[in-house]
Coordinates of C-alpha atoms and ligand atoms in Angstrom, one line a residue:
X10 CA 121.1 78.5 49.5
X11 CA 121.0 75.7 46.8
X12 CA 123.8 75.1 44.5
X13 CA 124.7 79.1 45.5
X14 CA 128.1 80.0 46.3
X15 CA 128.4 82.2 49.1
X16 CA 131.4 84.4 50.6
X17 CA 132.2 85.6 53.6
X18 CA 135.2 87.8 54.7
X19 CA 136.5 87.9 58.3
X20 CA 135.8 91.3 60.1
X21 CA 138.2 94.3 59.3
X22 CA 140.8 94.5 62.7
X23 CA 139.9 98.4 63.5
X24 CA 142.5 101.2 64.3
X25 CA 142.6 103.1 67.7
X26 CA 145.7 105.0 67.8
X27 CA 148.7 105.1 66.1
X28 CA 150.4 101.4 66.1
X29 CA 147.1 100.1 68.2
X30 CA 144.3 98.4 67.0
X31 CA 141.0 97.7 69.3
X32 CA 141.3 94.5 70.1
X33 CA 139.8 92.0 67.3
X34 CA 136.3 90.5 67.8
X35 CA 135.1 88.1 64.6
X36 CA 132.3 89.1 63.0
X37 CA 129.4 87.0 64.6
X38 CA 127.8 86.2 61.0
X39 CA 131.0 84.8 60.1
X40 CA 132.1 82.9 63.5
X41 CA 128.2 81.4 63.6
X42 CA 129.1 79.5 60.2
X43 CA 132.5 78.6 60.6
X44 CA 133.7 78.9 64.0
X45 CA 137.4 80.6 63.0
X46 CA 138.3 83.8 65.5
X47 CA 140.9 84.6 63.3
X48 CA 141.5 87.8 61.3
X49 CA 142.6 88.1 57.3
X50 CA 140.3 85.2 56.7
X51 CA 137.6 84.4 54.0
X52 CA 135.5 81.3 54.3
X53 CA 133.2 80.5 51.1
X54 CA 130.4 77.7 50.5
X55 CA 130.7 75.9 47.4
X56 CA 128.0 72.9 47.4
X57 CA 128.0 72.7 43.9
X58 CA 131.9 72.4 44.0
X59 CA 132.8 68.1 43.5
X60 CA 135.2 68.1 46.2
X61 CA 136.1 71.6 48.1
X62 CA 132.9 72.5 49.2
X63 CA 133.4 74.1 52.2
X64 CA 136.9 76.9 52.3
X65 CA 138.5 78.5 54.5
X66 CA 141.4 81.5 53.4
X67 CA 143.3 81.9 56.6
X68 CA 146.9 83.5 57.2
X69 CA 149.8 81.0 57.2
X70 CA 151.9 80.1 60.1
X71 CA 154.7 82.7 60.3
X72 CA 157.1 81.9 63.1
X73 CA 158.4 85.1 62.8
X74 CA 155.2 87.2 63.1
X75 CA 153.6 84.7 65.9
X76 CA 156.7 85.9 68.1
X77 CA 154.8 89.0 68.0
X78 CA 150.8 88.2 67.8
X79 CA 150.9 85.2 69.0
X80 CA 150.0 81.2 67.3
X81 CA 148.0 81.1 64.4
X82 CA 146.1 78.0 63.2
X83 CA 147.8 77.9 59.9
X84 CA 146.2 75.9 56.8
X85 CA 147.6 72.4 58.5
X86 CA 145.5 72.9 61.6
X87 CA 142.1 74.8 59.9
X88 CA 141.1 71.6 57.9
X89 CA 140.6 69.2 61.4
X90 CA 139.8 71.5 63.8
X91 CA 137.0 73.5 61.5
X92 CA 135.7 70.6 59.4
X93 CA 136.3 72.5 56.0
X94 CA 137.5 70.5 53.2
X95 CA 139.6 72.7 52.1
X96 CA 142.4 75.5 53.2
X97 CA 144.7 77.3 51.5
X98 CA 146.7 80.4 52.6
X99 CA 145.3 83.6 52.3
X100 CA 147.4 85.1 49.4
X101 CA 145.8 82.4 47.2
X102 CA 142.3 84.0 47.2
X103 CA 143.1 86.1 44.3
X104 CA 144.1 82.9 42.6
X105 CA 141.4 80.5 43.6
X106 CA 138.4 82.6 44.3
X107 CA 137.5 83.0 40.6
X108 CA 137.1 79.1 40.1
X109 CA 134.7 78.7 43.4
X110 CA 132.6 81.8 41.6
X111 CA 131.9 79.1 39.2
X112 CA 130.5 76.9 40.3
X113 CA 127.2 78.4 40.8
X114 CA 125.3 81.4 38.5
X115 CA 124.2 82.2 42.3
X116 CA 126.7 84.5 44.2
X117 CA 125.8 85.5 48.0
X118 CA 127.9 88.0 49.8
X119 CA 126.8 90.5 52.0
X120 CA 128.1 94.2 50.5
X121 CA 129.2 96.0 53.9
X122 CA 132.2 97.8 55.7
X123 CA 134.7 95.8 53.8
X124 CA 135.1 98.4 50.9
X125 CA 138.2 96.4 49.8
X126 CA 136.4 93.4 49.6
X127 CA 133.8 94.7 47.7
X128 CA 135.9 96.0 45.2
X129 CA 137.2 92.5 44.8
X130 CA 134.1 91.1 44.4
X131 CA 132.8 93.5 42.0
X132 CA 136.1 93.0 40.3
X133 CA 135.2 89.1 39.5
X134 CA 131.8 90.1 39.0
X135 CA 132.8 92.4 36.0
X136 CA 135.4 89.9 34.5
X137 CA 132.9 87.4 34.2
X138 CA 130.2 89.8 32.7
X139 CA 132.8 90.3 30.1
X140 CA 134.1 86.8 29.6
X141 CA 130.3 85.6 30.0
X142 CA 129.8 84.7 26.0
X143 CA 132.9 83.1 25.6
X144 CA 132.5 80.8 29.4
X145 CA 128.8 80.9 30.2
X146 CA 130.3 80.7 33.3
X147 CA 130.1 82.5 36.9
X148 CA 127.4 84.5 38.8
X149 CA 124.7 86.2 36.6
X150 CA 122.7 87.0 40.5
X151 CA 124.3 88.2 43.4
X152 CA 122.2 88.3 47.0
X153 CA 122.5 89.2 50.5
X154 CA 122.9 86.3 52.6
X155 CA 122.4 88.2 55.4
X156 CA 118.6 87.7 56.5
X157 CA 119.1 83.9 55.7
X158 CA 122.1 83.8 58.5
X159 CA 120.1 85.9 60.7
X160 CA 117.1 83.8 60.4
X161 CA 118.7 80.8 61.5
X162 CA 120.1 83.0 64.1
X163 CA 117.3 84.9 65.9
X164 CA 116.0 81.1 67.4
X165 CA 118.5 79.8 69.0
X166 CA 120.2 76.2 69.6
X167 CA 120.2 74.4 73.0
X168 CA 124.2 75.2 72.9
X169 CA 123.3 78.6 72.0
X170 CA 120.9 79.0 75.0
X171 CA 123.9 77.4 77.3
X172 CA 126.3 80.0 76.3
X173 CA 123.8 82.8 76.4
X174 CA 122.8 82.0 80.0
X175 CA 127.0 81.8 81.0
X176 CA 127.2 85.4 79.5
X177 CA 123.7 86.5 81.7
X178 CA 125.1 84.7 84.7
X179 CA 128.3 86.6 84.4
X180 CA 126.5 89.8 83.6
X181 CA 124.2 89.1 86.9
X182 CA 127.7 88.7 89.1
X183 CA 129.3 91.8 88.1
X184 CA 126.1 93.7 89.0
X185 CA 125.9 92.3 92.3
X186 CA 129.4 92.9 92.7
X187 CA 128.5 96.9 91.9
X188 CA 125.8 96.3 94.7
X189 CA 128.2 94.8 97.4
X190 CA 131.1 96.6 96.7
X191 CA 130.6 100.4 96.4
X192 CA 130.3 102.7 98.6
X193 CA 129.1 106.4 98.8
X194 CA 131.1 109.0 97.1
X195 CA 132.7 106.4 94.9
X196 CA 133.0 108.0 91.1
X197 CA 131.6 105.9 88.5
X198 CA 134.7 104.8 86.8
X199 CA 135.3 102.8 90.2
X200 CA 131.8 101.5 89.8
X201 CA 132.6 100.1 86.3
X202 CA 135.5 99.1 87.7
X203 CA 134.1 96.6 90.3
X204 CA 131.8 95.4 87.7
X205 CA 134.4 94.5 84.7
X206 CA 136.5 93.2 86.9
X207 CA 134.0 90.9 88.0
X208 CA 133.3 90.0 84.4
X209 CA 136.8 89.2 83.5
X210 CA 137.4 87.3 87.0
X211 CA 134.3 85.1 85.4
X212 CA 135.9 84.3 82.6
X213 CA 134.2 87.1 80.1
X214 CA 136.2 87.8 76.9
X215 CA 135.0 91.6 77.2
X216 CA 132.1 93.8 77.6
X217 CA 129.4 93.3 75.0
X218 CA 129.2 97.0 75.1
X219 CA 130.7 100.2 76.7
X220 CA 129.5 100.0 80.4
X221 CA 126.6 102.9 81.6
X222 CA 127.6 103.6 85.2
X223 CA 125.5 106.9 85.6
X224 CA 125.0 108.8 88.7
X225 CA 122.3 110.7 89.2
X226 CA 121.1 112.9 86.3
X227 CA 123.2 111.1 84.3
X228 CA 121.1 108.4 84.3
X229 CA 118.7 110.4 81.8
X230 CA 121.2 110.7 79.1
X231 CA 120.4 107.1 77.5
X232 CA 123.7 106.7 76.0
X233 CA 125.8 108.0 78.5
X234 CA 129.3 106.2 79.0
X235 CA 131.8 108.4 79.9
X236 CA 131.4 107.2 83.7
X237 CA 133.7 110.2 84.8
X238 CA 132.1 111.8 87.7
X239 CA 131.5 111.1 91.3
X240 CA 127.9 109.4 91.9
X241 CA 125.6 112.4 93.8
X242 CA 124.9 111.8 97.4
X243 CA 121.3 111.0 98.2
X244 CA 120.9 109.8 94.2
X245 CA 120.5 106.7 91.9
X246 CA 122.8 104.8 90.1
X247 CA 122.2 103.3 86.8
X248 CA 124.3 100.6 85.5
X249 CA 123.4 98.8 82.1
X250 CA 126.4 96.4 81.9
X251 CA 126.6 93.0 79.8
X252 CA 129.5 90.8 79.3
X253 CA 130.8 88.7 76.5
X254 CA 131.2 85.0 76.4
X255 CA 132.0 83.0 74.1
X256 CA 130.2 85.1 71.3
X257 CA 127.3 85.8 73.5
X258 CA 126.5 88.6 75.2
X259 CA 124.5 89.8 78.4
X260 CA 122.5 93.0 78.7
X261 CA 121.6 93.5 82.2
X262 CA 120.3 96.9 83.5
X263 CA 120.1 97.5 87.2
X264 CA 119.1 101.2 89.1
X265 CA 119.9 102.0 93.1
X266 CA 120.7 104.2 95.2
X267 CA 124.3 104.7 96.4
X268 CA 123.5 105.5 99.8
X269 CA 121.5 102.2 100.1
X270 CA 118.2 103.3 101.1
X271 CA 115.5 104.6 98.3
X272 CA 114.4 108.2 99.2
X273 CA 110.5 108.2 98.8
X274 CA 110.6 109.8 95.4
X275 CA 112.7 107.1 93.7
X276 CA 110.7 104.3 95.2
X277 CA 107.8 105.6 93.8
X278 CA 109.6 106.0 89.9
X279 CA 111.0 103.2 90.7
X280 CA 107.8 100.8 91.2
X281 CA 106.2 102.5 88.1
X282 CA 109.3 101.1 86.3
X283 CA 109.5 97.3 88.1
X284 CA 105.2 97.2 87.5
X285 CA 105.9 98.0 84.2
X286 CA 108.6 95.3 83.6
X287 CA 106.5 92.7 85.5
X288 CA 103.8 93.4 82.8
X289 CA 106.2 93.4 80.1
X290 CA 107.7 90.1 80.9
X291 CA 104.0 88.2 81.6
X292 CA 103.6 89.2 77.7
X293 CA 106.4 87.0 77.0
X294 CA 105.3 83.9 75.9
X295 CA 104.7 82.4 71.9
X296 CA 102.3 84.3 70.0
X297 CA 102.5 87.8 71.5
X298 CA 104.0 90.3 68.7
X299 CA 106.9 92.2 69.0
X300 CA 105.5 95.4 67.4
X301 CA 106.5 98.4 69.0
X302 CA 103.4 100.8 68.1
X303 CA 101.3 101.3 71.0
X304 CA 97.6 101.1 69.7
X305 CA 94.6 102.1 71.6
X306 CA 91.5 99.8 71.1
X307 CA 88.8 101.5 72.5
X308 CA 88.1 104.3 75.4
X309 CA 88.4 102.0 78.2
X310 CA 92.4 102.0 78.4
X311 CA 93.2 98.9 76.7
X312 CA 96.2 98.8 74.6
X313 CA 97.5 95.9 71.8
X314 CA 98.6 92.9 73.5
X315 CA 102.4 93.8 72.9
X316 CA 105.3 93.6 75.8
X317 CA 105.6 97.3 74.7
X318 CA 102.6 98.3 74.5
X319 CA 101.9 96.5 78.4
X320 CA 104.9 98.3 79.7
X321 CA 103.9 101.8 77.9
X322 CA 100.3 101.4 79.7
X323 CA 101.9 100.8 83.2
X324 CA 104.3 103.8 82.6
X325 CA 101.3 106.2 81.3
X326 CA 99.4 104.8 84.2
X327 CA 102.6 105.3 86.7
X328 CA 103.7 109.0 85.6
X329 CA 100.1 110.1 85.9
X330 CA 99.6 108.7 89.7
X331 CA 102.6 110.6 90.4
X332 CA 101.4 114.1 88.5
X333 CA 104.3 113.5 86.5
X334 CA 101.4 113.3 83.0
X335 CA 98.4 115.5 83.2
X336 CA 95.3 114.3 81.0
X337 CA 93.5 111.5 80.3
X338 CA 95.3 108.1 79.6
X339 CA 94.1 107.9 76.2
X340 CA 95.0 111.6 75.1
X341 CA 98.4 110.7 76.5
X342 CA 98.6 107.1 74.5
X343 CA 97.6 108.5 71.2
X344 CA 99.6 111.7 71.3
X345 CA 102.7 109.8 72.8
X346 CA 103.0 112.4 75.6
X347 CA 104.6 109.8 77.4
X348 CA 107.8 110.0 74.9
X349 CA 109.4 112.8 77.2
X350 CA 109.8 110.3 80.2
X351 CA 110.3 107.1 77.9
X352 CA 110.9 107.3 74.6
X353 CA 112.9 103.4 73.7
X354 CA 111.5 100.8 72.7
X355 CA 110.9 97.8 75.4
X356 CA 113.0 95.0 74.2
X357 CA 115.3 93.9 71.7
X358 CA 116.3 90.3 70.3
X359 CA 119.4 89.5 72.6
X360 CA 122.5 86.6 71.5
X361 CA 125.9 87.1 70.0
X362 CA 125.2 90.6 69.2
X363 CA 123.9 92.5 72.1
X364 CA 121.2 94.4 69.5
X365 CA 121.0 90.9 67.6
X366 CA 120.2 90.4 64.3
X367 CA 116.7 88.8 63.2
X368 CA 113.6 90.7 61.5
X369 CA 111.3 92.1 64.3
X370 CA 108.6 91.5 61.1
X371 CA 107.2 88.4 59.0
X372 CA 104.3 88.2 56.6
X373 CA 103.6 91.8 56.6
X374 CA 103.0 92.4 60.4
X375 CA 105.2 92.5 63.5
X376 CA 106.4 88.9 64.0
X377 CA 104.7 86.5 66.9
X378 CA 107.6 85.5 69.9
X379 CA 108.6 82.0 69.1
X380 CA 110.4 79.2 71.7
X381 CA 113.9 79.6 71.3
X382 CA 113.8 83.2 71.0
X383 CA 115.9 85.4 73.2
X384 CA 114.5 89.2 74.3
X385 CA 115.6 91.9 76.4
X386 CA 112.4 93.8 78.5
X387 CA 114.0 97.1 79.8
X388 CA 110.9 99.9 80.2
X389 CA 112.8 102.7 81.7
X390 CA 111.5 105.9 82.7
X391 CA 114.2 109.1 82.8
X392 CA 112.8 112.6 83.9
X393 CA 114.3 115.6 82.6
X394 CA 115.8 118.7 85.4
X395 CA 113.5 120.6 83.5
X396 CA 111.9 123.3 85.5
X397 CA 108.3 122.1 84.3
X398 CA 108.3 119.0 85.7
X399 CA 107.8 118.8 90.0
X400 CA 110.9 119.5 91.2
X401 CA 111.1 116.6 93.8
X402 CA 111.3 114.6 90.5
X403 CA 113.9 115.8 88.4
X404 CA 117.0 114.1 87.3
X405 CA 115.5 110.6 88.5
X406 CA 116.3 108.2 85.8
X407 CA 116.0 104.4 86.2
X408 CA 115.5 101.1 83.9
X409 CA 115.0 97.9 84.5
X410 CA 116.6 95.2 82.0
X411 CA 116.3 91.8 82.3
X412 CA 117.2 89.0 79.3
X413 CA 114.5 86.7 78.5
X414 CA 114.2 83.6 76.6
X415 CA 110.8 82.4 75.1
X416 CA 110.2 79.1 76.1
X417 CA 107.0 76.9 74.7
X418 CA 104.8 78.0 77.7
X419 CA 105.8 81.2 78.2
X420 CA 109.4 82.2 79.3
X421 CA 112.7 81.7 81.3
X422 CA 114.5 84.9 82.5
X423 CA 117.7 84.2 82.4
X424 CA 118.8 87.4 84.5
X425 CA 116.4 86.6 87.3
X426 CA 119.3 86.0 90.0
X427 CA 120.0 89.5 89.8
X428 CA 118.1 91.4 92.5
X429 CA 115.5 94.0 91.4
X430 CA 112.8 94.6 93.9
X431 CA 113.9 97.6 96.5
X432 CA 113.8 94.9 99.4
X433 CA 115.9 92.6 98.0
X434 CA 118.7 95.3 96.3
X435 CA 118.8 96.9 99.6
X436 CA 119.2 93.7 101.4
X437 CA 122.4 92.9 99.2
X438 CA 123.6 97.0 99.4
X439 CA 123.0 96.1 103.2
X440 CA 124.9 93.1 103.2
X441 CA 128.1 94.2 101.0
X442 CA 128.6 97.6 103.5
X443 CA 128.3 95.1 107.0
X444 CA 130.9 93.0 105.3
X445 CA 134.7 94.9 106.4
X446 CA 136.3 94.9 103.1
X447 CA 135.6 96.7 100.1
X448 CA 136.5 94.8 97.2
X449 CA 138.9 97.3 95.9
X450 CA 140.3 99.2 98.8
Ligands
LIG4 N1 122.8 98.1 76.5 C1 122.2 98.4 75.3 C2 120.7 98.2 75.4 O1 120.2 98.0 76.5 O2 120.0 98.1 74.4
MN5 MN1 119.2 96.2 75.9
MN6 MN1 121.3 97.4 78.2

C-alpha cells in the first residue's frame, strides 16, 4: 500500500429483535489485520505517519457499562496486547482522523454496509477538496483495499492452516455425533441439535453458517434451513454443517439414511455422487484451474481439466447409467441438461469466511490452485418429485463436502476423518444404535 493511509471500521453489531442484537462476530477483513474482536472500533494504517503508524479507535473502559456487556480492553490495554502504536478512545476519531488523512494523497477504505461511515469519510474527503488550494494536503485518490487483503488472504499461513484444520476437526465430530446419535423418527431440529452441541462441547465459538439438517426431499431445496420437520422413514438425511473457530470456519457436508441401511436406489445416487467427489478431489493439486465452465474438447467425452468440470463428467456419466439423463454425453455437456440434478458449482475457497474471499481469476483466465490454498469439493446431485423423472428416484438429494487444502504435491483433506463411503457411515450408524444411550435422551 506504499505511503497510503488506509481505514478500516469494525463490523456494524446487527439487530434481531427489539433490545437484542445477533450476537457480534468482527469483520474477518478487519480481525486478519489487527486482531481486535471488539465492536465501535476503527483501526487505520498510517506508514507515512513519523510516529503513530499503526491506530486503533476502541471504546473506553466504562465500569458502568462492563457491568452489563462485560470487560473491554480499553485504550491502556489495546497498545500491548495489539502491537499498535497508538490508541485513543473512540470519540476522538472525529478529532484525529482528519490529521492521519494526511499523511498520504492515497486513501484506502473499502465503501460497504457501513453507510455511517461512509458518510464520514466522504465528509473528510469533501473538506479537503475544498481546503485543497489553501493545504495541498489530504487524499486526491481513494481505493478499495479490499482485493489486496483478500489476496493475502486466499493463501494461507501455517497458523492459518492450524486453526482451519481445529474448525474441520470440530466440524467432522459434530457430524459423527449426527451419525451415532440419532435415531429414526428423530425431527431435524434434534439432528441439528446433536450436532451444535457437539460443536460448542469442542470449543466452537458458533456455526459458520445456519445448519442444513434436511430430511428427505428436503434435501433438494439447496438452501434449506428451517430443520422443522420429522426426517421420513426409509429416507436420507442431508446435513451440511461447519463450525467456527477461532475465525475459521468448517464446511462439512455429509448424506445417510436415518434408518441406517441405504435402500438400493440411494446407493446407487449416492456412488454417482462419492465417484464424482473422488474425481473432483484427484484434480486438486497446483496448476489445475478453478474455472467453473464445463468445456467439451472433442467428441470422445473429454472435458477441461477442472475439479468441476471432473465432477460434472462423473455426474453426466452417473445420471445417464441410472436413466435419470437420456442422450448422448456430449449433447448433455454442452446444453447443461445436467443443471436440473446439479446446478452449483463444485467448490469454493474455504478459511475465515465460509464462502472466502480471494479472486477465483488472475491474468485474464480462471486462476491455477496454488499450495496454501484452501477449497471445498461438494458435487451434489438433488432430483426433483417431479412426475417426469422415474419415480423410484424422486426426492433423493445428497452431497458430498469435504474441505481441502492444496498442498505442493497435490492436497491434504482436512475433513477426511469424517466417514463417507456407505460401509464405513453405516459401520458408525451401526455402532452409535448398539451403544444403550442416546446422547440426548
Ligand atoms: N455451506 C455452504 C456451502 O456449502 O457452500
Ligand atoms: Mn461449501
Ligand atoms: Mn456446505
Amino acid at each position: 500500500m506504499g505511503d497510503a493511509v488506509a481505514v478500516f471500521p469494525s463490523a456494524l453489531p446487527t439487530h434481531r429483535s427489539n433490545d437484542t442484537e445477533h450476537e457480534y462476530r468482527q469483520d474477518s477483513d478487519f480481525f486478519f489485520l489487527s486482531g481486535f474482536e471488539e465492536p465501535h472500533s476503527v483501526f487505520v494504517l498510517a506508514p507515512a505517519h513519523p510516529v503513530t503508524k499503526s491506530i486503533l479507535f476502541l471504546r473506553r473502559r466504562d465500569s458502568e457499562r462492563e457491568r452489563w456487556d462485560g470487560p473491554r480492553t480499553g485504550v491502556e490495554g489495546a497498545g500491548p496486547r495489539y502491537e499498535v502504536d497508538a490508541a485513543y478512545g473512540i470519540e476522538e476519531l472525529d478529532e484525529r482522523l482528519p490529521e492521519l488523512l494526511a499523511t498520504s494523497d492515497k486513501l484506502y477504505y473499502a465503501f460497504a454496509d457501513n453507510e455511517a461511515f461512509n458518510h464520514r469519510i466522504v465528509r473528510e474527503l469533501k473538506r479537503y477538496h475544498d481546503e485543497r488550494a489553501r493545504t495541498d494536503r489530504g487524499p486526491i485518490a481513494v481505493a478499495d483495499p479490499s482485493s489486496i487483503i483478500h489476496e493475502l488472504r486466499v493463501k494461507k499461513s501455517p497458523e492459518d492452516v492450524a486453526a482451519l484444520r481445529r474448525a474441520v476437526r470440530i466440524s467432522g465430530e459434530g457430524h459423527m455425533a449426527a451419525m451415532r446419535y440419532s435415531r429414526p423418527g428423530m425431527y431435524e431440529y434434534e439432528i441439528e441439535a446433536i450436532v451444535e452441541y457437539t460443536f460448542a462441547r469442542l470449543g466452537a465459538q458458533a456455526v459458520a453458517y445456519p445448519s442444513i439438517v434436511a430430511g428427505g426431499p428436503n434435501a433438494t431445496i439447496l438452501h434449506y434451513n428451517k430443520n422443522r420437520e420429522a426426517v421420513p422413514d426409509g429416507s436420507l438425511v442431508l446435513i451440511d454443517a461447519g463450525a467456527e473457530a477461532d475465525y475459521f470456519c468448517g464446511d462439512i457436508t455429509r448424506t445417510w439414511p436415518i434408518s441406517g441401511k441405504f435402500s438400493a436406489e440411494q446407493q446407487a445416487v449416492y456412488e454417482v455422487v462419492l465417484e464424482a467427489q473422488r474425481r473432483a478431489i484427484a484434480m486438486c493439486r497446483p496448476g489445475t484451474r478453478v474455472s467453473r465452465t464445463v468445456e467439451l474438447k472433442g467428441t470422445n467425452g473429454k472435458v477441461n481439466g477442472t475439479f468441476h468440470a471432473a465432477a460434472v463428467k462423473a455426474v453426466v456419466e452417473g445420471l445417464l447409467d441410472l436413466g435419470l439423463l437420456s442422450g448422448s454425453f456430449e449433447e448433455n455437456i454442452e446444453r447443461q441438461l445436467y443443471h436440473r440434478f446439479f446446478m452449483h458449482g463444485t467448490g469454493h475457497w474455504l478459511g475465515m469466511d465460509t464462502h472466502d474471499v480471494g479472486s477465483y481469476r488472475a491474468d485474464g483466465d480462471w486462476r491455477p490452485l496454488e499450495p496454501g490454498m484452501v477449497v471445498t469439493v461438494e458435487p451434489g446431485i438433488y432430483i426433483p418429485q417431479d412426475s417426469s423423472v422415474d419415480e423410484r428416484f424422486r426426492g433423493i438429494g445428497i452431497r458430498i463436502e469435504d474441505d481441502v487444502l492444496i498442498t505442493e504435491n497435490g492436497c491434504d483433506v482436512l475433513s477426511a476423518d469424517t466417514p463417507k463411503t456407505i460401509a464405513e457411515i453405516e459401520a458408525l450408524i451401526a455402532q452409535g444404535r448398539a451403544g444403550a444411550t442416546p446422547l440426548i435422551a
